[in-house]
Amino acid sequence: MKEIVFTRIDDRLIHGQVMTAWLQLSKASEVVISDDKTAKDSFMTVIMKGSMPAKIGLKVLSTEESANYLNAEGNNGKVFLLVKTPMELEKLSDQGVKIPSVCVGGMGAKTGREVLYRNISANEEERQSLKALAQKGMDVFIQVLSEDTPMKVENVLK
């Protein structure tokens, strides 16, 4: 079974901040992106794989593939789990994936979303999903930059 050492919600997925700060801090040996739409986009997958350091593996999988991969026996390694929305983490958790903590870091402004904190916005479904993750016992916190002090998501969800 893979050990998830860091989980981040970031709708941009792979970008400079993830690559330079969070990946190094997590000491993960591979990144697993769990997102049905991205898993079907071979062009984006190639671009993301090209931006990864040579020593770090990358898997871009559908929700079902991610759950099977992360739950597989004899599958050792340290995983950085990356998703676009909290709902994706709920689906994975419902399929038995053990997610100890969740860093909310990149949920940009879009129609229907309201600002939670700085550049993090959420719609009502996302707010309820973040609450549900915390109720499942996950440590859900907001931390935009690695040098920021983590803040419990409950403190900004009202």
PDB file of C-alpha atoms in Angstrom:
ATOM      1  CA  MET A   1       0.000   0.000   0.000  1.00  0.00           C
ATOM      2  CA  LYS A   2       1.325   3.426  -0.936  1.00  0.00           C
ATOM      3  CA  GLU A   3       1.963   5.927   1.842  1.00  0.00           C
ATOM      4  CA  ILE A   4       0.407   9.295   1.098  1.00  0.00           C
ATOM      5  CA  VAL A   5       2.890  11.750   2.590  1.00  0.00           C
ATOM      6  CA  PHE A   6       1.227  14.916   1.298  1.00  0.00           C
ATOM      7  CA  THR A   7      -2.146  15.727  -0.247  1.00  0.00           C
ATOM      8  CA  ARG A   8      -2.837  19.061  -1.902  1.00  0.00           C
ATOM      9  CA  ILE A   9      -5.890  20.572  -3.515  1.00  0.00           C
ATOM     10  CA  ASP A  10      -4.630  22.801  -6.308  1.00  0.00           C
ATOM     11  CA  ASP A  11      -6.693  23.376  -9.431  1.00  0.00           C
ATOM     12  CA  ARG A  12      -3.530  24.250 -11.371  1.00  0.00           C
ATOM     13  CA  LEU A  13      -2.056  20.804 -10.570  1.00  0.00           C
ATOM     14  CA  ILE A  14       1.630  20.822 -11.587  1.00  0.00           C
ATOM     15  CA  HIS A  15       3.245  24.274 -11.467  1.00  0.00           C
ATOM     16  CA  GLY A  16       6.384  25.926 -10.108  1.00  0.00           C
ATOM     17  CA  GLN A  17       5.316  26.162  -6.460  1.00  0.00           C
ATOM     18  CA  VAL A  18       4.314  22.493  -6.337  1.00  0.00           C
ATOM     19  CA  MET A  19       7.551  21.447  -8.000  1.00  0.00           C
ATOM     20  CA  THR A  20       9.971  23.614  -6.037  1.00  0.00           C
ATOM     21  CA  ALA A  21       8.561  23.765  -2.524  1.00  0.00           C
ATOM     22  CA  TRP A  22       5.885  21.217  -1.721  1.00  0.00           C
ATOM     23  CA  LEU A  23       7.435  18.284  -3.545  1.00  0.00           C
ATOM     24  CA  GLN A  24      10.788  18.810  -1.814  1.00  0.00           C
ATOM     25  CA  LEU A  25       9.177  19.228   1.617  1.00  0.00           C
ATOM     26  CA  SER A  26       7.103  16.085   1.211  1.00  0.00           C
ATOM     27  CA  LYS A  27      10.071  13.891   0.236  1.00  0.00           C
ATOM     28  CA  ALA A  28       7.682  11.962  -2.032  1.00  0.00           C
ATOM     29  CA  SER A  29       9.052   9.571  -4.635  1.00  0.00           C
ATOM     30  CA  GLU A  30       6.085  10.069  -6.945  1.00  0.00           C
ATOM     31  CA  VAL A  31       3.151  12.346  -7.662  1.00  0.00           C
ATOM     32  CA  VAL A  32      -0.303  10.900  -8.262  1.00  0.00           C
ATOM     33  CA  ILE A  33      -2.797  13.230  -9.915  1.00  0.00           C
ATOM     34  CA  SER A  34      -6.323  11.942  -9.424  1.00  0.00           C
ATOM     35  CA  ASP A  35      -8.712  13.597 -11.857  1.00  0.00           C
ATOM     36  CA  ASP A  36     -10.967  11.961 -14.451  1.00  0.00           C
ATOM     37  CA  LYS A  37     -10.771  14.810 -16.982  1.00  0.00           C
ATOM     38  CA  THR A  38      -6.992  15.251 -16.779  1.00  0.00           C
ATOM     39  CA  ALA A  39      -6.456  11.479 -17.035  1.00  0.00           C
ATOM     40  CA  LYS A  40      -8.181  11.567 -20.440  1.00  0.00           C
ATOM     41  CA  ASP A  41      -6.048  14.497 -21.685  1.00  0.00           C
ATOM     42  CA  SER A  42      -2.915  12.889 -23.119  1.00  0.00           C
ATOM     43  CA  PHE A  43      -1.489  16.250 -24.217  1.00  0.00           C
ATOM     44  CA  MET A  44      -1.620  17.714 -20.678  1.00  0.00           C
ATOM     45  CA  THR A  45      -0.240  14.483 -19.245  1.00  0.00           C
ATOM     46  CA  VAL A  46       2.809  14.688 -21.534  1.00  0.00           C
ATOM     47  CA  ILE A  47       3.384  18.329 -20.589  1.00  0.00           C
ATOM     48  CA  MET A  48       3.136  17.564 -16.860  1.00  0.00           C
ATOM     49  CA  LYS A  49       5.451  14.553 -17.128  1.00  0.00           C
ATOM     50  CA  GLY A  50       7.963  16.747 -18.945  1.00  0.00           C
ATOM     51  CA  SER A  51       7.991  19.223 -16.060  1.00  0.00           C
ATOM     52  CA  MET A  52       8.744  16.600 -13.403  1.00  0.00           C
ATOM     53  CA  PRO A  53      12.255  16.082 -11.996  1.00  0.00           C
ATOM     54  CA  ALA A  54      13.800  12.888 -13.410  1.00  0.00           C
ATOM     55  CA  LYS A  55      13.869  11.126 -10.019  1.00  0.00           C
ATOM     56  CA  ILE A  56      10.155  11.718  -9.307  1.00  0.00           C
ATOM     57  CA  GLY A  57       7.517   9.544 -10.934  1.00  0.00           C
ATOM     58  CA  LEU A  58       4.165  10.885 -12.117  1.00  0.00           C
ATOM     59  CA  LYS A  59       0.902   9.046 -12.588  1.00  0.00           C
ATOM     60  CA  VAL A  60      -2.163  10.821 -13.968  1.00  0.00           C
ATOM     61  CA  LEU A  61      -5.128   8.592 -13.173  1.00  0.00           C
ATOM     62  CA  SER A  62      -8.901   8.588 -13.050  1.00  0.00           C
ATOM     63  CA  THR A  63     -10.556   8.437  -9.635  1.00  0.00           C
ATOM     64  CA  GLU A  64     -11.118   4.699  -9.893  1.00  0.00           C
ATOM     65  CA  GLU A  65      -7.576   4.032 -11.165  1.00  0.00           C
ATOM     66  CA  SER A  66      -6.148   6.201  -8.366  1.00  0.00           C
ATOM     67  CA  ALA A  67      -8.074   4.339  -5.674  1.00  0.00           C
ATOM     68  CA  ASN A  68      -6.966   0.964  -7.059  1.00  0.00           C
ATOM     69  CA  TYR A  69      -3.357   2.112  -7.372  1.00  0.00           C
ATOM     70  CA  LEU A  70      -3.151   3.687  -3.915  1.00  0.00           C
ATOM     71  CA  ASN A  71      -4.884   0.736  -2.231  1.00  0.00           C
ATOM     72  CA  ALA A  72      -2.858  -1.984  -3.989  1.00  0.00           C
ATOM     73  CA  GLU A  73      -0.947  -4.367  -1.716  1.00  0.00           C
ATOM     74  CA  GLY A  74       2.821  -4.562  -2.021  1.00  0.00           C
ATOM     75  CA  ASN A  75       2.896  -1.130  -3.593  1.00  0.00           C
ATOM     76  CA  ASN A  76       5.423   0.706  -1.422  1.00  0.00           C
ATOM     77  CA  GLY A  77       6.453   4.293  -1.934  1.00  0.00           C
ATOM     78  CA  LYS A  78       5.823   7.826  -0.757  1.00  0.00           C
ATOM     79  CA  VAL A  79       3.101   9.597  -2.693  1.00  0.00           C
ATOM     80  CA  PHE A  80       2.271  13.262  -3.164  1.00  0.00           C
ATOM     81  CA  LEU A  81      -1.463  13.174  -3.990  1.00  0.00           C
ATOM     82  CA  LEU A  82      -2.652  16.097  -6.082  1.00  0.00           C
ATOM     83  CA  VAL A  83      -6.295  16.880  -6.900  1.00  0.00           C
ATOM     84  CA  LYS A  84      -8.296  19.812  -8.242  1.00  0.00           C
ATOM     85  CA  THR A  85     -11.239  19.684  -5.830  1.00  0.00           C
ATOM     86  CA  PRO A  86     -12.126  18.429  -2.359  1.00  0.00           C
ATOM     87  CA  MET A  87     -14.875  16.279  -3.890  1.00  0.00           C
ATOM     88  CA  GLU A  88     -12.177  14.149  -5.517  1.00  0.00           C
ATOM     89  CA  LEU A  89     -10.741  13.398  -2.077  1.00  0.00           C
ATOM     90  CA  GLU A  90     -14.179  12.437  -0.781  1.00  0.00           C
ATOM     91  CA  LYS A  91     -14.522   9.938  -3.645  1.00  0.00           C
ATOM     92  CA  LEU A  92     -11.085   8.458  -2.933  1.00  0.00           C
ATOM     93  CA  SER A  93     -11.791   8.238   0.784  1.00  0.00           C
ATOM     94  CA  ASP A  94     -15.097   6.507   0.068  1.00  0.00           C
ATOM     95  CA  GLN A  95     -13.098   3.925  -1.912  1.00  0.00           C
ATOM     96  CA  GLY A  96     -10.857   3.192   1.069  1.00  0.00           C
ATOM     97  CA  VAL A  97      -7.893   5.468   0.357  1.00  0.00           C
ATOM     98  CA  LYS A  98      -6.333   6.637   3.637  1.00  0.00           C
ATOM     99  CA  ILE A  99      -5.713  10.392   3.463  1.00  0.00           C
ATOM    100  CA  PRO A 100      -4.311  11.684   6.765  1.00  0.00           C
ATOM    101  CA  SER A 101      -4.192  15.387   5.918  1.00  0.00           C
ATOM    102  CA  VAL A 102      -5.189  17.803   3.188  1.00  0.00           C
ATOM    103  CA  CYS A 103      -3.466  21.048   2.237  1.00  0.00           C
ATOM    104  CA  VAL A 104      -5.865  23.438   0.533  1.00  0.00           C
ATOM    105  CA  GLY A 105      -3.649  25.629  -1.559  1.00  0.00           C
ATOM    106  CA  GLY A 106      -4.992  26.535  -4.957  1.00  0.00           C
ATOM    107  CA  MET A 107      -8.671  27.025  -5.574  1.00  0.00           C
ATOM    108  CA  GLY A 108      -8.868  30.111  -7.732  1.00  0.00           C
ATOM    109  CA  ALA A 109     -11.684  32.559  -8.305  1.00  0.00           C
ATOM    110  CA  LYS A 110     -14.379  31.290 -10.658  1.00  0.00           C
ATOM    111  CA  THR A 111     -18.033  32.033 -11.233  1.00  0.00           C
ATOM    112  CA  GLY A 112     -20.020  30.813  -8.239  1.00  0.00           C
ATOM    113  CA  ARG A 113     -17.049  30.760  -5.869  1.00  0.00           C
ATOM    114  CA  GLU A 114     -16.563  33.109  -2.929  1.00  0.00           C
ATOM    115  CA  VAL A 115     -13.245  33.945  -1.301  1.00  0.00           C
ATOM    116  CA  LEU A 116     -12.384  31.788   1.712  1.00  0.00           C
ATOM    117  CA  TYR A 117      -8.903  33.132   2.333  1.00  0.00           C
ATOM    118  CA  ARG A 118      -6.533  35.201   0.179  1.00  0.00           C
ATOM    119  CA  ASN A 119      -6.528  33.551  -3.272  1.00  0.00           C
ATOM    120  CA  ILE A 120      -8.574  30.511  -2.212  1.00  0.00           C
ATOM    121  CA  SER A 121     -12.216  30.484  -3.245  1.00  0.00           C
ATOM    122  CA  ALA A 122     -14.937  27.850  -2.953  1.00  0.00           C
ATOM    123  CA  ASN A 123     -18.518  27.309  -3.991  1.00  0.00           C
ATOM    124  CA  GLU A 124     -21.103  25.780  -1.652  1.00  0.00           C
ATOM    125  CA  GLU A 125     -20.418  22.199  -2.805  1.00  0.00           C
ATOM    126  CA  GLU A 126     -16.684  22.651  -2.211  1.00  0.00           C
ATOM    127  CA  ARG A 127     -17.317  24.198   1.234  1.00  0.00           C
ATOM    128  CA  GLN A 128     -19.496  21.238   2.240  1.00  0.00           C
ATOM    129  CA  SER A 129     -16.892  18.824   0.876  1.00  0.00           C
ATOM    130  CA  LEU A 130     -14.104  20.450   2.906  1.00  0.00           C
ATOM    131  CA  LYS A 131     -16.286  20.130   6.022  1.00  0.00           C
ATOM    132  CA  ALA A 132     -16.976  16.473   5.191  1.00  0.00           C
ATOM    133  CA  LEU A 133     -13.246  15.732   4.838  1.00  0.00           C
ATOM    134  CA  ALA A 134     -12.594  17.233   8.281  1.00  0.00           C
ATOM    135  CA  GLN A 135     -15.519  15.253   9.734  1.00  0.00           C
ATOM    136  CA  LYS A 136     -13.923  12.073   8.351  1.00  0.00           C
ATOM    137  CA  GLY A 137     -10.951  12.800  10.603  1.00  0.00           C
ATOM    138  CA  MET A 138      -8.609  14.356   8.048  1.00  0.00           C
ATOM    139  CA  ASP A 139      -6.466  17.296   9.109  1.00  0.00           C
ATOM    140  CA  VAL A 140      -7.712  19.856   6.573  1.00  0.00           C
ATOM    141  CA  PHE A 141      -5.733  23.085   6.496  1.00  0.00           C
ATOM    142  CA  ILE A 142      -5.111  26.078   4.268  1.00  0.00           C
ATOM    143  CA  GLN A 143      -1.534  26.843   3.361  1.00  0.00           C
ATOM    144  CA  VAL A 144      -0.932  28.739   0.136  1.00  0.00           C
ATOM    145  CA  LEU A 145       2.871  28.884   0.359  1.00  0.00           C
ATOM    146  CA  SER A 146       5.142  26.459   2.174  1.00  0.00           C
ATOM    147  CA  GLU A 147       6.430  29.263   4.410  1.00  0.00           C
ATOM    148  CA  ASP A 148       2.892  30.274   5.470  1.00  0.00           C
ATOM    149  CA  THR A 149       1.512  29.150   8.817  1.00  0.00           C
ATOM    150  CA  PRO A 150      -1.132  26.455   8.247  1.00  0.00           C
ATOM    151  CA  MET A 151      -4.673  27.474   9.199  1.00  0.00           C
ATOM    152  CA  LYS A 152      -7.424  24.985  10.020  1.00  0.00           C
ATOM    153  CA  VAL A 153     -10.104  25.098   7.345  1.00  0.00           C
ATOM    154  CA  GLU A 154     -12.784  25.159  10.045  1.00  0.00           C
ATOM    155  CA  ASN A 155     -11.576  28.665  10.956  1.00  0.00           C
ATOM    156  CA  VAL A 156     -12.599  30.065   7.559  1.00  0.00           C
ATOM    157  CA  LEU A 157     -15.704  27.955   6.868  1.00  0.00           C
ATOM    158  CA  LYS A 158     -18.662  29.582   8.504  1.00  0.00           C
TER     159      LYS A 158
END
